[in-house]
Amino acid sequence: MEKEYIIAGNWKMFKNVPESVDFLEALDEKINTLPRNGAVEILVFPPFTSLYAVKGISTGIKTGAQNLHFQESGAFTGEISPLMLENLVDYVLIGHSERREIFKEKDGDINKKVKTALKHGFIPVLCIGESLEEREAGKTFSRLEDQLDRDLEGLNPDEIEKIVIAYEPIWAIGTGKNASPEQAQEVHAFIRGVLQKKNGSPETARILYGGSVKPANSYDLLRQNDINGVLVGGASLKVDDFFGIIQDSYKLANR
Ligand code: PGA
């Protein structure tokens, strides 16, 4: 069976409007040299300020927001409502470890955000991951299952099926130290099993790996059975690096 991939770039707090436009124009030119392939979805999460400006630059690249608020409007200074994102993005990143750790987002808030995103027709990319301490204490699986239980609480199987999960071990984010393909595969298979308990259709679940993904390791990660794509931080900021990862997914999707 042909494998489908999502190659996603999380730009975090990088790139102003002209830089975002330049990047997408350059990437669009490169992906136009590849055969059209419905088996690879290319996706970037620019900062909010760039979303309107990059709309429509490339028909081959989808966009997502890096966060959203669970209320539709109100006195929430500095927040972005789902209504403001309508017709602007297809995806929303929810529960990135930087949101959890630095901005103290709790699973309860993340659960509300997932529900809000679905209600407004966005595909949530829900990030989960264990810390180094949890991994060393042998608590990786229990930690991830606990996050999935809390973050997906109250969702029905149809809703769960729409969600993309990004497994991002915290110790691998921005550290240059990626999980080995075998480590990632083991966890992805576990996550698929947990999702199966919740929705009964494991083959449709889309589970991305994130954490120090770069062209040097993307092929071996993408090759793993239960890895359906990657969420890339640092290496998504350079057109050549991100394109290199996209090329790897093409090689595998075309087999
Ligand atoms: P990294 O970031 O690729 O720079 O490790 C991944 C992420 O935070 O999504």
mmCIF file of C-alpha atoms and ligand atoms in Angstrom:
data_model
loop_
_atom_site.group_PDB
_atom_site.id
_atom_site.type_symbol
_atom_site.label_atom_id
_atom_site.label_comp_id
_atom_site.label_asym_id
_atom_site.label_seq_id
_atom_site.Cartn_x
_atom_site.Cartn_y
_atom_site.Cartn_z
ATOM 1 C CA MET A 1 0.000 0.000 0.000
ATOM 2 C CA GLU A 2 1.245 3.451 -0.827
ATOM 3 C CA LYS A 3 2.075 5.468 2.237
ATOM 4 C CA GLU A 4 0.824 9.033 2.638
ATOM 5 C CA TYR A 5 2.844 11.717 4.373
ATOM 6 C CA ILE A 6 2.441 15.088 6.022
ATOM 7 C CA ILE A 7 5.587 17.222 6.025
ATOM 8 C CA ALA A 8 4.978 20.142 8.362
ATOM 9 C CA GLY A 9 7.155 23.114 9.282
ATOM 10 C CA ASN A 10 6.735 24.933 12.581
ATOM 11 C CA TRP A 11 8.322 28.347 12.191
ATOM 12 C CA LYS A 12 7.793 29.330 15.832
ATOM 13 C CA MET A 13 8.627 33.024 16.465
ATOM 14 C CA PHE A 14 10.707 33.416 13.294
ATOM 15 C CA LYS A 15 10.117 35.225 9.992
ATOM 16 C CA ASN A 16 8.405 38.564 9.442
ATOM 17 C CA VAL A 17 5.965 39.112 6.581
ATOM 18 C CA PRO A 18 8.459 39.645 3.707
ATOM 19 C CA GLU A 19 10.578 36.714 4.906
ATOM 20 C CA SER A 20 7.514 34.469 5.039
ATOM 21 C CA VAL A 21 6.420 35.484 1.540
ATOM 22 C CA ASP A 22 9.929 34.982 0.127
ATOM 23 C CA PHE A 23 10.184 31.556 1.723
ATOM 24 C CA LEU A 24 6.893 30.310 0.329
ATOM 25 C CA GLU A 25 7.581 31.674 -3.136
ATOM 26 C CA ALA A 26 10.955 29.924 -3.183
ATOM 27 C CA LEU A 27 9.557 26.660 -1.817
ATOM 28 C CA ASP A 28 6.670 26.753 -4.284
ATOM 29 C CA GLU A 29 9.140 27.031 -7.151
ATOM 30 C CA LYS A 30 10.999 23.972 -5.887
ATOM 31 C CA ILE A 31 7.972 21.786 -5.287
ATOM 32 C CA ASN A 32 6.721 22.616 -8.768
ATOM 33 C CA THR A 33 9.721 20.697 -10.077
ATOM 34 C CA LEU A 34 8.369 17.546 -8.394
ATOM 35 C CA PRO A 35 5.605 15.457 -9.902
ATOM 36 C CA ARG A 36 2.214 16.293 -8.347
ATOM 37 C CA ASN A 37 1.719 13.734 -5.655
ATOM 38 C CA GLY A 38 -1.463 13.532 -3.642
ATOM 39 C CA ALA A 39 0.329 11.257 -1.209
ATOM 40 C CA VAL A 40 2.382 14.109 0.306
ATOM 41 C CA GLU A 41 0.810 17.043 2.113
ATOM 42 C CA ILE A 42 3.114 20.011 2.676
ATOM 43 C CA LEU A 43 2.203 22.310 5.499
ATOM 44 C CA VAL A 44 3.741 25.305 7.277
ATOM 45 C CA PHE A 45 2.844 27.061 10.509
ATOM 46 C CA PRO A 46 3.956 30.705 10.063
ATOM 47 C CA PRO A 47 3.470 33.355 12.753
ATOM 48 C CA PHE A 48 -0.064 34.832 12.862
ATOM 49 C CA THR A 49 1.143 38.089 11.332
ATOM 50 C CA SER A 50 2.159 36.335 8.113
ATOM 51 C CA LEU A 51 -0.937 34.205 7.540
ATOM 52 C CA TYR A 52 -2.903 36.670 5.445
ATOM 53 C CA ALA A 53 0.086 37.668 3.344
ATOM 54 C CA VAL A 54 1.016 34.092 2.434
ATOM 55 C CA LYS A 55 -2.501 32.994 1.560
ATOM 56 C CA GLY A 56 -2.691 31.830 -2.036
ATOM 57 C CA ILE A 57 1.055 31.912 -2.768
ATOM 58 C CA SER A 58 1.188 28.172 -3.348
ATOM 59 C CA THR A 59 -1.578 25.711 -4.148
ATOM 60 C CA GLY A 60 0.767 22.913 -3.081
ATOM 61 C CA ILE A 61 1.449 24.207 0.434
ATOM 62 C CA LYS A 62 -1.182 24.345 3.176
ATOM 63 C CA THR A 63 -0.942 26.616 6.193
ATOM 64 C CA GLY A 64 -1.772 26.329 9.844
ATOM 65 C CA ALA A 65 -1.830 28.558 12.918
ATOM 66 C CA GLN A 66 0.558 27.903 15.791
ATOM 67 C CA ASN A 67 -2.162 28.334 18.436
ATOM 68 C CA LEU A 68 -5.724 29.557 18.959
ATOM 69 C CA HIS A 69 -7.943 30.601 21.847
ATOM 70 C CA PHE A 70 -10.943 28.485 22.739
ATOM 71 C CA GLN A 71 -13.316 31.457 22.989
ATOM 72 C CA GLU A 72 -14.719 33.100 19.875
ATOM 73 C CA SER A 73 -14.309 36.652 21.160
ATOM 74 C CA GLY A 74 -13.889 38.584 24.360
ATOM 75 C CA ALA A 75 -11.507 40.487 26.575
ATOM 76 C CA PHE A 76 -8.472 38.250 26.012
ATOM 77 C CA THR A 77 -5.647 40.628 25.192
ATOM 78 C CA GLY A 78 -3.072 39.134 22.864
ATOM 79 C CA GLU A 79 -5.096 36.056 21.928
ATOM 80 C CA ILE A 80 -6.371 34.904 18.515
ATOM 81 C CA SER A 81 -9.896 33.554 18.114
ATOM 82 C CA PRO A 82 -10.947 30.708 15.807
ATOM 83 C CA LEU A 83 -13.180 33.164 13.931
ATOM 84 C CA MET A 84 -10.101 35.206 12.999
ATOM 85 C CA LEU A 85 -8.507 32.116 11.485
ATOM 86 C CA GLU A 86 -11.466 31.049 9.382
ATOM 87 C CA ASN A 87 -10.697 31.030 5.647
ATOM 88 C CA LEU A 88 -7.078 31.624 6.530
ATOM 89 C CA VAL A 89 -5.734 28.223 7.630
ATOM 90 C CA ASP A 90 -6.521 24.518 7.360
ATOM 91 C CA TYR A 91 -4.617 23.317 10.418
ATOM 92 C CA VAL A 92 -3.966 24.478 13.986
ATOM 93 C CA LEU A 93 -1.031 23.392 16.126
ATOM 94 C CA ILE A 94 -2.204 22.644 19.643
ATOM 95 C CA GLY A 95 -0.299 21.854 22.812
ATOM 96 C CA HIS A 96 3.250 22.287 21.524
ATOM 97 C CA SER A 97 5.655 21.606 24.381
ATOM 98 C CA GLU A 98 6.779 25.254 24.296
ATOM 99 C CA ARG A 99 3.152 26.309 24.905
ATOM 100 C CA ARG A 100 2.893 23.758 27.702
ATOM 101 C CA GLU A 101 6.223 24.541 29.373
ATOM 102 C CA ILE A 102 6.796 28.249 28.819
ATOM 103 C CA PHE A 103 3.190 29.452 28.702
ATOM 104 C CA LYS A 104 1.872 26.944 31.229
ATOM 105 C CA GLU A 105 -0.910 25.546 29.069
ATOM 106 C CA LYS A 106 -2.662 22.726 30.847
ATOM 107 C CA ASP A 107 -4.273 19.624 29.366
ATOM 108 C CA GLY A 108 -7.717 21.070 30.215
ATOM 109 C CA ASP A 109 -7.044 24.140 28.032
ATOM 110 C CA ILE A 110 -5.552 21.977 25.307
ATOM 111 C CA ASN A 111 -8.660 19.789 25.307
ATOM 112 C CA LYS A 112 -10.837 22.907 24.881
ATOM 113 C CA LYS A 113 -8.625 24.107 22.042
ATOM 114 C CA VAL A 114 -8.854 20.773 20.232
ATOM 115 C CA LYS A 115 -12.655 20.897 20.491
ATOM 116 C CA THR A 116 -12.732 24.521 19.321
ATOM 117 C CA ALA A 117 -10.504 23.783 16.342
ATOM 118 C CA LEU A 118 -12.727 20.879 15.248
ATOM 119 C CA LYS A 119 -15.884 22.924 15.708
ATOM 120 C CA HIS A 120 -14.508 25.540 13.327
ATOM 121 C CA GLY A 121 -13.384 23.043 10.716
ATOM 122 C CA PHE A 122 -9.643 23.128 11.358
ATOM 123 C CA ILE A 123 -7.529 19.989 11.592
ATOM 124 C CA PRO A 124 -5.804 19.995 14.979
ATOM 125 C CA VAL A 125 -2.179 18.879 15.102
ATOM 126 C CA LEU A 126 -1.975 17.842 18.731
ATOM 127 C CA CYS A 127 1.557 17.673 20.152
ATOM 128 C CA ILE A 128 2.444 15.267 22.921
ATOM 129 C CA GLY A 129 5.782 14.148 24.303
ATOM 130 C CA GLU A 130 7.702 13.054 27.354
ATOM 131 C CA SER A 131 10.553 14.834 29.146
ATOM 132 C CA LEU A 132 14.019 13.323 29.502
ATOM 133 C CA GLU A 133 13.297 12.654 33.167
ATOM 134 C CA GLU A 134 10.119 10.763 32.294
ATOM 135 C CA ARG A 135 11.908 8.722 29.638
ATOM 136 C CA GLU A 136 14.747 7.804 31.974
ATOM 137 C CA ALA A 137 12.247 6.796 34.659
ATOM 138 C CA GLY A 138 10.550 4.410 32.184
ATOM 139 C CA LYS A 139 7.407 6.539 32.134
ATOM 140 C CA THR A 140 7.259 7.410 28.426
ATOM 141 C CA PHE A 141 4.220 5.314 27.569
ATOM 142 C CA SER A 142 2.208 6.156 30.659
ATOM 143 C CA ARG A 143 2.927 9.864 30.198
ATOM 144 C CA LEU A 144 1.810 9.806 26.564
ATOM 145 C CA GLU A 145 -1.315 7.810 27.280
ATOM 146 C CA ASP A 146 -2.199 10.220 30.062
ATOM 147 C CA GLN A 147 -1.768 13.208 27.729
ATOM 148 C CA LEU A 148 -3.938 11.569 25.068
ATOM 149 C CA ASP A 149 -6.628 10.705 27.634
ATOM 150 C CA ARG A 150 -6.801 14.259 28.902
ATOM 151 C CA ASP A 151 -6.343 16.109 25.617
ATOM 152 C CA LEU A 152 -8.887 13.989 23.731
ATOM 153 C CA GLU A 153 -11.411 13.735 26.558
ATOM 154 C CA GLY A 154 -15.035 13.922 25.443
ATOM 155 C CA LEU A 155 -14.292 13.525 21.731
ATOM 156 C CA ASN A 156 -16.130 10.939 19.676
ATOM 157 C CA PRO A 157 -14.332 8.479 17.352
ATOM 158 C CA ASP A 158 -15.131 10.542 14.236
ATOM 159 C CA GLU A 159 -13.527 13.588 15.809
ATOM 160 C CA ILE A 160 -10.501 11.652 17.020
ATOM 161 C CA GLU A 161 -9.980 10.332 13.521
ATOM 162 C CA LYS A 162 -9.604 13.861 12.136
ATOM 163 C CA ILE A 163 -6.829 14.808 14.531
ATOM 164 C CA VAL A 164 -3.173 14.587 13.578
ATOM 165 C CA ILE A 165 -0.920 13.616 16.493
ATOM 166 C CA ALA A 166 2.649 14.911 16.639
ATOM 167 C CA TYR A 167 4.911 12.908 18.898
ATOM 168 C CA GLU A 168 7.648 15.284 19.995
ATOM 169 C CA PRO A 169 9.908 14.050 22.789
ATOM 170 C CA ILE A 170 10.797 17.219 24.678
ATOM 171 C CA TRP A 171 14.442 16.163 24.959
ATOM 172 C CA ALA A 172 14.696 16.091 21.159
ATOM 173 C CA ILE A 173 13.244 19.530 20.406
ATOM 174 C CA GLY A 174 15.827 22.069 19.304
ATOM 175 C CA THR A 175 18.596 19.998 20.858
ATOM 176 C CA GLY A 176 20.014 18.411 17.712
ATOM 177 C CA LYS A 177 19.383 15.054 19.403
ATOM 178 C CA ASN A 178 16.596 13.252 17.562
ATOM 179 C CA ALA A 179 14.911 10.078 18.737
ATOM 180 C CA SER A 180 16.391 7.178 16.787
ATOM 181 C CA PRO A 181 14.075 5.837 14.086
ATOM 182 C CA GLU A 182 13.587 2.701 16.211
ATOM 183 C CA GLN A 183 12.751 4.706 19.340
ATOM 184 C CA ALA A 184 10.288 6.831 17.394
ATOM 185 C CA GLN A 185 8.730 3.784 15.713
ATOM 186 C CA GLU A 186 8.217 2.072 19.065
ATOM 187 C CA VAL A 187 6.386 5.096 20.455
ATOM 188 C CA HIS A 188 4.344 5.660 17.301
ATOM 189 C CA ALA A 189 3.120 2.068 17.376
ATOM 190 C CA PHE A 190 2.135 2.587 21.002
ATOM 191 C CA ILE A 191 0.259 5.824 20.185
ATOM 192 C CA ARG A 192 -1.538 4.062 17.343
ATOM 193 C CA GLY A 193 -2.637 1.419 19.817
ATOM 194 C CA VAL A 194 -3.969 4.033 22.233
ATOM 195 C CA LEU A 195 -5.873 5.728 19.402
ATOM 196 C CA GLN A 196 -7.233 2.351 18.353
ATOM 197 C CA LYS A 197 -8.706 1.926 21.822
ATOM 198 C CA LYS A 198 -10.421 5.263 21.345
ATOM 199 C CA ASN A 199 -11.631 5.067 17.750
ATOM 200 C CA GLY A 200 -11.070 1.580 16.442
ATOM 201 C CA SER A 201 -9.457 2.562 13.100
ATOM 202 C CA PRO A 202 -5.702 2.599 13.641
ATOM 203 C CA GLU A 203 -4.803 2.498 9.964
ATOM 204 C CA THR A 204 -6.237 5.981 9.354
ATOM 205 C CA ALA A 205 -4.499 7.656 12.302
ATOM 206 C CA ARG A 206 -1.864 10.154 11.236
ATOM 207 C CA ILE A 207 1.069 10.350 13.633
ATOM 208 C CA LEU A 208 3.986 12.702 12.962
ATOM 209 C CA TYR A 209 7.402 12.655 14.584
ATOM 210 C CA GLY A 210 9.015 15.936 15.670
ATOM 211 C CA GLY A 211 12.324 16.784 17.335
ATOM 212 C CA SER A 212 15.544 17.674 15.503
ATOM 213 C CA VAL A 213 14.328 16.372 12.142
ATOM 214 C CA LYS A 214 16.676 17.378 9.323
ATOM 215 C CA PRO A 215 17.535 16.099 5.840
ATOM 216 C CA ALA A 216 20.255 13.894 7.365
ATOM 217 C CA ASN A 217 17.773 11.839 9.393
ATOM 218 C CA SER A 218 14.387 12.346 7.723
ATOM 219 C CA TYR A 219 14.547 9.396 5.319
ATOM 220 C CA ASP A 220 15.174 6.844 8.055
ATOM 221 C CA LEU A 221 12.453 8.319 10.241
ATOM 222 C CA LEU A 222 9.870 8.516 7.453
ATOM 223 C CA ARG A 223 10.627 4.942 6.468
ATOM 224 C CA GLN A 224 9.238 3.579 9.738
ATOM 225 C CA ASN A 225 5.869 1.853 9.480
ATOM 226 C CA ASP A 226 4.016 3.980 11.977
ATOM 227 C CA ILE A 227 5.519 7.365 11.098
ATOM 228 C CA ASN A 228 3.138 9.280 8.833
ATOM 229 C CA GLY A 229 5.200 12.422 8.536
ATOM 230 C CA VAL A 230 7.303 14.904 10.437
ATOM 231 C CA LEU A 231 6.879 18.196 12.267
ATOM 232 C CA VAL A 232 10.046 20.170 11.660
ATOM 233 C CA GLY A 233 11.228 23.233 13.609
ATOM 234 C CA GLY A 234 14.726 24.563 12.911
ATOM 235 C CA ALA A 235 15.169 22.812 9.560
ATOM 236 C CA SER A 236 11.861 24.219 8.285
ATOM 237 C CA LEU A 237 13.295 27.741 8.322
ATOM 238 C CA LYS A 238 15.650 27.110 5.413
ATOM 239 C CA VAL A 239 14.102 26.358 2.034
ATOM 240 C CA ASP A 240 16.796 23.862 1.022
ATOM 241 C CA ASP A 241 16.611 21.883 4.258
ATOM 242 C CA PHE A 242 12.834 21.737 4.285
ATOM 243 C CA PHE A 243 12.763 20.814 0.615
ATOM 244 C CA GLY A 244 15.300 18.041 1.266
ATOM 245 C CA ILE A 245 12.897 16.507 3.789
ATOM 246 C CA ILE A 246 10.006 16.852 1.323
ATOM 247 C CA GLN A 247 12.087 15.064 -1.316
ATOM 248 C CA ASP A 248 12.631 12.152 1.080
ATOM 249 C CA SER A 249 8.891 11.798 1.575
ATOM 250 C CA TYR A 250 8.421 11.765 -2.206
ATOM 251 C CA LYS A 251 10.942 8.966 -2.566
ATOM 252 C CA LEU A 252 9.066 6.870 -0.036
ATOM 253 C CA ALA A 253 5.527 7.802 -1.122
ATOM 254 C CA ASN A 254 6.345 6.923 -4.708
ATOM 255 C CA ARG A 255 7.634 3.464 -4.006
HETATM 256 P P1 PGA B 1 13.121 21.189 16.055
HETATM 257 O O1 PGA B 1 11.642 21.608 16.581
HETATM 258 O O2 PGA B 1 12.928 20.504 14.730
HETATM 259 O O3 PGA B 1 13.859 22.491 15.926
HETATM 260 O O4 PGA B 1 13.699 20.285 17.076
HETATM 261 C C1 PGA B 1 10.536 20.765 16.419
HETATM 262 C C2 PGA B 1 9.315 21.420 17.008
HETATM 263 O O5 PGA B 1 9.425 22.119 18.021
HETATM 264 O O6 PGA B 1 8.176 21.271 16.476
#
